[in-house]
Amino acid sequence: MIELIKKLPKAELHLHIEGSLEPELMFRLAKKNNIDIPYNDIEDVRRAYNFTNLQTFLDIYYAGANVLMTKDDFYDLTWEYILKCVEDNVIHTEIFFDPQTHTARGVPFAAVITGIKEALDDAKEKYGITSCIIMCFLRHLSQEEAFETLEEAMAFKDDIIGVGLDSSELGNPPAKFKEVFKKAKEAGFTLVAHAGEEADFSYIYEALNLLGISRIDHGVQSIKSAALMQRLKEEQMPLTVCPNSNIELKVFDSYQAHNIKALLDYGLNVSVNSDDPAYFKGYINQNFINLCENLPLTENDIITLVKNSFRSSFIDDELKEAYLARVDLALQ
Ligand code: HPA
Ligand code: ZN
């Protein structure tokens, strides 16, 4: 099974680039940029990565992102993630970034997006890895601030395929961002949103009905509503599930208690993703391995999860078919 996981080409659809900041790079950038971080050494960092819910993670994740200051920092961050893609046989990746986390500290939007984009261009050239970039609004901030960010993003419209919604979910429902999502859609952005990670399934309904998203990030709470499950199945609405994240943030008590197998068996379009791999103990293959070691997933389940990742991606149909053919080829 582990061999199968490793040999299959994969797409990753739920990856926060700031969440791929490994402690080693955090220390290097902190020193270079003269930024204080609340850790003495790597051991100290690992000890701090002990979360009880989404918010306890976010506090540490935003503190870590403070070391990212220049275009080159964002290049290096993205390049390190690309090397993990090479290792894990990820041939297409759709990357989230949080512009507000950086512009609030005085880092120019242009430095963030250009650093990420240049690394992704080099990834295409050197490894043939394709990618796109999705900008997320921080939902703990106001819709007004999201509008300002959207305005700033317009100068980089060609480099950003979509708009998403992340950060503190509880108390910040999708409805809060209805107008800015409408404007983003009119501007031609593809829409996604984190929904039903910690908060209940009503957030998933809101994301679908009020924001008009075409992919749900996490969405694991959908299992609490039979009607929603039915709808998600009929529409084959993609759910980008992140197992390690869900365990580390205590959405489920254990891998055995994770519902991904149940979602899959019901016929939902789910994929496996790493979310914030530097914080959640592993990249995409490790997510698959942890599932396989704890749930009765079959080889066919693995193949379905991998094929779903390509089917649910935002690449054109021709490239989708080519990538699905590569999965089949790897299976021969
Ligand atoms: N949920 C919400 N916001 C986030 C996450 C997440 O899993 N990762 C990074 N920002
Ligand atoms: Zn996420």
Coordinates of C-alpha atoms and ligand atoms in Angstrom, one line a residue:
M1 CA 0.0 0.0 0.0
I2 CA 2.8 2.4 0.9
E3 CA 4.5 1.6 -2.4
L4 CA 1.3 2.4 -4.2
I5 CA 0.9 5.7 -2.4
K6 CA 4.5 6.7 -3.3
K7 CA 4.4 5.6 -6.9
L8 CA 1.1 7.4 -7.8
P9 CA 1.4 10.9 -9.3
K10 CA -0.8 13.2 -7.2
A11 CA -2.4 16.6 -7.1
E12 CA -2.5 18.7 -3.9
L13 CA -5.5 21.1 -3.6
H14 CA -5.3 22.3 0.0
L15 CA -1.9 23.6 1.0
H16 CA -1.2 26.9 2.8
I17 CA 2.3 28.0 1.7
E18 CA 2.9 29.7 5.0
G19 CA 2.1 26.3 6.6
S20 CA 5.0 24.7 4.8
L21 CA 7.5 26.9 6.7
E22 CA 9.8 24.3 8.3
P23 CA 11.5 25.3 11.6
E24 CA 15.0 25.3 10.0
L25 CA 14.0 27.9 7.5
M26 CA 12.1 29.8 10.2
F27 CA 15.3 30.1 12.2
R28 CA 17.4 31.0 9.2
L29 CA 15.0 33.8 8.1
A30 CA 14.5 35.1 11.7
K31 CA 18.3 35.6 11.9
K32 CA 18.6 37.1 8.5
N33 CA 15.7 39.5 9.0
N34 CA 16.4 40.2 12.7
I35 CA 13.0 39.0 13.8
D36 CA 12.3 37.7 17.3
I37 CA 10.8 34.2 17.5
P38 CA 9.7 32.7 20.8
Y39 CA 11.9 29.6 20.4
N40 CA 15.5 28.8 21.4
D41 CA 16.0 25.8 19.2
I42 CA 14.2 23.3 17.0
E43 CA 13.3 21.1 19.9
D44 CA 11.6 24.1 21.5
V45 CA 9.6 24.6 18.3
R46 CA 8.5 21.0 18.2
R47 CA 7.3 21.2 21.8
A48 CA 5.2 24.3 20.9
Y49 CA 3.5 22.4 18.1
N50 CA 1.0 20.8 20.4
F51 CA -2.4 22.1 19.5
T52 CA -5.8 21.7 21.1
N53 CA -7.9 23.3 18.4
L54 CA -7.7 25.5 15.3
Q55 CA -7.1 28.7 17.2
T56 CA -4.1 27.4 19.2
F57 CA -2.5 26.4 15.9
L58 CA -3.3 29.7 14.2
D59 CA -1.6 31.8 16.9
I60 CA 1.6 29.9 16.4
Y61 CA 1.3 29.8 12.6
Y62 CA 0.9 33.6 12.3
A63 CA 3.9 34.1 14.7
G64 CA 6.0 31.9 12.5
A65 CA 5.0 33.8 9.3
N66 CA 6.5 36.9 10.8
V67 CA 9.9 35.9 9.7
L68 CA 8.8 36.1 6.0
M69 CA 9.9 39.6 4.9
T70 CA 11.2 39.7 1.3
K71 CA 10.4 38.4 -2.1
D72 CA 13.4 36.0 -1.7
D73 CA 11.9 34.7 1.5
F74 CA 8.7 33.8 -0.2
Y75 CA 10.7 32.2 -3.1
D76 CA 12.7 30.1 -0.6
L77 CA 9.6 29.0 1.3
T78 CA 7.8 28.0 -1.9
W79 CA 10.9 26.3 -3.4
E80 CA 11.3 24.1 -0.2
Y81 CA 7.7 23.0 -0.6
I82 CA 8.3 22.2 -4.3
L83 CA 11.2 19.9 -3.3
K84 CA 8.7 18.0 -1.0
C85 CA 6.4 17.8 -4.0
V86 CA 9.2 16.2 -6.0
E87 CA 9.8 13.7 -3.1
D88 CA 6.1 12.8 -2.8
N89 CA 5.3 12.7 -6.5
V90 CA 3.0 15.7 -6.5
I91 CA 2.8 16.8 -10.1
H92 CA 0.2 19.5 -9.7
T93 CA -0.4 21.8 -6.7
E94 CA -2.9 24.6 -5.9
I95 CA -1.4 26.8 -3.3
F96 CA -3.1 29.1 -0.8
F97 CA -1.5 32.2 0.5
D98 CA -2.7 34.7 3.1
P99 CA -1.8 38.2 1.8
Q100 CA -3.2 40.0 4.8
T101 CA -0.8 38.2 7.2
H102 CA 2.0 39.9 5.3
T103 CA 0.6 43.3 4.2
A104 CA -0.4 44.0 7.8
R105 CA 3.3 43.8 8.7
G106 CA 4.3 46.2 5.9
V107 CA 5.4 43.5 3.4
P108 CA 4.2 44.5 0.0
F109 CA 1.6 42.3 -1.8
A110 CA 4.0 42.3 -4.8
A111 CA 6.9 40.8 -2.8
V112 CA 4.6 37.9 -1.6
I113 CA 3.0 37.0 -4.9
T114 CA 6.2 37.5 -7.0
G115 CA 8.3 35.3 -4.7
I116 CA 5.7 32.5 -4.8
K117 CA 5.2 32.9 -8.5
E118 CA 8.8 32.8 -9.5
A119 CA 9.4 29.6 -7.5
L120 CA 6.4 28.0 -9.1
D121 CA 7.6 29.1 -12.6
D122 CA 11.0 27.5 -11.8
A123 CA 9.1 24.3 -10.6
K124 CA 7.4 24.1 -13.9
E125 CA 10.6 24.5 -15.8
K126 CA 12.9 22.3 -13.7
Y127 CA 10.4 19.5 -12.7
G128 CA 7.4 19.9 -14.9
I129 CA 5.2 20.6 -11.8
T130 CA 2.1 22.6 -12.7
S131 CA 0.4 24.9 -10.2
C132 CA -2.0 27.7 -9.5
I133 CA -2.3 30.2 -6.7
I134 CA -5.4 30.9 -4.6
M135 CA -5.5 34.0 -2.3
C136 CA -7.4 33.5 1.0
F137 CA -9.1 36.2 3.0
L138 CA -8.6 36.0 6.7
R139 CA -12.1 35.4 8.1
H140 CA -11.3 36.8 11.6
L141 CA -10.8 40.2 9.8
S142 CA -13.7 42.3 8.4
Q143 CA -15.3 42.1 5.0
E144 CA -14.1 45.7 4.4
E145 CA -10.5 44.5 4.8
A146 CA -11.2 41.6 2.4
F147 CA -12.5 44.2 -0.1
E148 CA -9.2 46.1 0.2
T149 CA -7.2 43.0 -0.3
L150 CA -9.2 42.1 -3.4
E151 CA -8.6 45.5 -4.8
E152 CA -4.8 45.1 -4.3
A153 CA -4.9 41.7 -5.9
M154 CA -6.4 43.0 -9.1
A155 CA -2.9 44.1 -10.3
F156 CA -1.9 40.5 -10.1
K157 CA -5.0 39.0 -11.5
D158 CA -3.2 36.9 -14.1
D159 CA -1.2 35.1 -11.3
I160 CA -4.1 34.3 -9.0
I161 CA -6.7 31.8 -10.1
G162 CA -9.0 32.0 -7.1
V163 CA -10.2 33.3 -3.8
G164 CA -10.6 31.4 -0.6
L165 CA -11.5 31.9 3.0
D166 CA -9.4 30.7 6.0
S167 CA -8.4 31.4 9.6
S168 CA -10.6 31.3 12.7
E169 CA -13.8 29.5 11.6
L170 CA -16.0 29.6 14.7
G171 CA -17.9 32.8 14.9
N172 CA -16.9 33.9 11.4
P173 CA -19.4 32.3 9.1
P174 CA -19.3 32.5 5.3
A175 CA -22.2 34.9 5.3
K176 CA -19.9 37.6 6.6
F177 CA -18.1 37.6 3.2
K178 CA -21.0 37.3 0.9
E179 CA -20.5 40.7 -0.9
V180 CA -16.8 40.4 -1.4
F181 CA -17.1 36.9 -2.8
K182 CA -19.7 38.2 -5.2
K183 CA -17.3 40.9 -6.3
A184 CA -14.5 38.3 -6.7
K185 CA -16.7 36.2 -8.8
E186 CA -17.5 39.1 -11.1
A187 CA -13.8 39.8 -11.4
G188 CA -13.4 36.3 -12.7
F189 CA -11.9 34.5 -9.7
T190 CA -12.8 30.9 -8.9
L191 CA -14.2 30.6 -5.4
V192 CA -13.4 28.2 -2.6
A193 CA -13.8 28.3 1.2
H194 CA -12.8 26.5 4.4
A195 CA -16.1 25.3 5.8
G196 CA -17.1 22.6 8.2
E197 CA -13.7 22.1 9.6
E198 CA -14.5 22.9 13.3
A199 CA -17.8 24.7 12.8
D200 CA -21.0 22.8 12.0
F201 CA -22.5 21.9 8.7
S202 CA -24.5 25.1 8.4
Y203 CA -21.2 26.8 7.4
I204 CA -21.0 24.4 4.5
Y205 CA -24.5 25.3 3.4
E206 CA -23.7 29.0 3.6
A207 CA -20.5 28.6 1.6
L208 CA -22.4 26.8 -1.1
N209 CA -25.6 28.9 -1.1
L210 CA -24.3 32.4 -0.2
L211 CA -20.7 32.4 -1.6
G212 CA -21.3 30.1 -4.6
I213 CA -18.0 28.2 -4.1
S214 CA -16.9 25.4 -6.4
R215 CA -14.8 23.5 -3.8
I216 CA -15.1 23.0 -0.1
D217 CA -11.9 23.0 2.0
H218 CA -12.2 20.4 4.8
G219 CA -16.0 19.9 4.9
V220 CA -15.8 16.9 7.2
Q221 CA -18.7 18.1 9.3
S222 CA -21.0 17.4 6.4
I223 CA -21.5 13.9 7.7
K224 CA -23.9 15.3 10.4
S225 CA -26.5 16.1 7.8
A226 CA -28.0 13.5 5.6
A227 CA -29.6 16.1 3.3
L228 CA -26.2 17.8 2.8
M229 CA -24.5 14.5 2.1
Q230 CA -27.0 13.7 -0.6
R231 CA -26.5 17.1 -2.2
L232 CA -22.7 16.9 -2.1
K233 CA -22.9 13.5 -3.7
E234 CA -25.3 14.6 -6.4
E235 CA -23.2 17.6 -7.3
Q236 CA -19.9 15.7 -6.8
M237 CA -18.8 18.8 -4.9
P238 CA -15.1 18.4 -4.1
L239 CA -14.0 18.2 -0.4
T240 CA -10.3 18.8 0.1
V241 CA -9.8 16.7 3.3
C242 CA -6.6 17.1 5.4
P243 CA -6.2 14.1 7.7
N244 CA -3.1 15.1 9.7
S245 CA -4.5 18.5 10.2
N246 CA -7.8 17.1 11.6
I247 CA -5.9 14.9 14.0
E248 CA -3.4 17.6 15.1
L249 CA -6.2 20.2 15.6
K250 CA -8.4 17.6 17.5
V251 CA -11.3 17.7 15.0
F252 CA -11.2 13.9 15.4
D253 CA -9.7 12.0 18.4
S254 CA -7.7 9.6 16.3
Y255 CA -7.1 8.4 12.7
Q256 CA -9.4 5.5 13.5
A257 CA -12.1 8.0 14.2
H258 CA -11.6 10.0 11.0
N259 CA -14.6 9.9 8.7
I260 CA -12.8 10.1 5.3
K261 CA -13.5 6.4 4.6
A262 CA -17.2 7.0 5.4
L263 CA -17.3 10.0 3.1
L264 CA -15.7 8.1 0.3
D265 CA -17.9 5.0 0.7
Y266 CA -21.0 7.3 0.6
G267 CA -19.7 8.5 -2.8
L268 CA -18.5 12.0 -2.0
N269 CA -15.7 13.5 -4.1
V270 CA -12.9 13.7 -1.4
S271 CA -9.2 14.1 -1.8
V272 CA -6.2 13.9 0.6
N273 CA -4.2 17.0 1.3
S274 CA -1.5 18.3 3.8
D275 CA -2.9 21.7 4.8
D276 CA 0.1 23.0 6.9
P277 CA 2.6 20.1 6.6
A278 CA 5.4 21.8 8.5
Y279 CA 3.1 22.1 11.5
F280 CA 1.1 18.8 11.1
K281 CA 3.8 16.3 11.0
G282 CA 4.1 15.5 7.3
Y283 CA 3.5 16.1 3.7
I284 CA 0.9 14.4 1.4
N285 CA 2.3 10.9 1.4
Q286 CA 2.5 10.8 5.2
N287 CA -1.2 11.8 5.2
F288 CA -2.1 8.8 3.0
I289 CA 0.2 6.5 5.0
N290 CA -1.4 7.5 8.4
L291 CA -4.9 6.8 6.9
C292 CA -3.9 3.5 5.5
E293 CA -2.3 2.4 8.8
N294 CA -5.5 3.2 10.7
L295 CA -8.5 2.8 8.5
P296 CA -9.6 -0.1 6.2
L297 CA -8.8 1.7 3.0
T298 CA -8.4 -0.5 -0.1
E299 CA -6.1 0.0 -3.0
N300 CA -9.1 1.2 -5.0
D301 CA -9.9 3.8 -2.3
I302 CA -6.3 5.2 -2.7
I303 CA -6.7 5.3 -6.5
T304 CA -10.1 7.0 -6.2
L305 CA -8.7 9.6 -3.7
V306 CA -5.7 10.3 -6.1
K307 CA -7.9 10.5 -9.2
N308 CA -10.3 12.8 -7.3
S309 CA -7.4 15.2 -6.7
F310 CA -6.9 15.7 -10.4
R311 CA -10.7 15.7 -11.2
S312 CA -11.3 18.4 -8.6
S313 CA -8.3 20.6 -9.7
F314 CA -8.7 23.9 -11.6
I315 CA -6.7 22.7 -14.6
D316 CA -8.2 22.5 -18.1
D317 CA -9.9 19.3 -19.2
E318 CA -7.1 18.3 -21.6
L319 CA -4.4 18.4 -18.9
K320 CA -6.8 16.7 -16.5
E321 CA -7.1 13.8 -18.9
A322 CA -3.4 13.7 -19.4
Y323 CA -2.8 13.5 -15.7
L324 CA -5.4 10.8 -15.1
A325 CA -3.7 8.8 -17.9
R326 CA -0.4 9.2 -16.0
V327 CA -2.1 7.7 -12.9
D328 CA -3.3 4.8 -15.0
L329 CA 0.1 4.4 -16.5
A330 CA 1.7 4.3 -13.0
L331 CA -0.8 1.5 -12.1
Q332 CA 0.3 -0.8 -15.0
Ligands
HPA1 N1 -8.1 26.2 8.8 C1 -8.3 27.6 8.8 N2 -7.3 28.4 8.5 C2 -6.1 27.9 8.2 C3 -5.9 26.6 8.2 C4 -6.9 25.7 8.5 O1 -6.8 24.4 8.5 N3 -4.5 26.4 7.9 C5 -4.0 27.6 7.7 N4 -5.0 28.5 7.9
ZN2 ZN -6.5 24.9 5.3

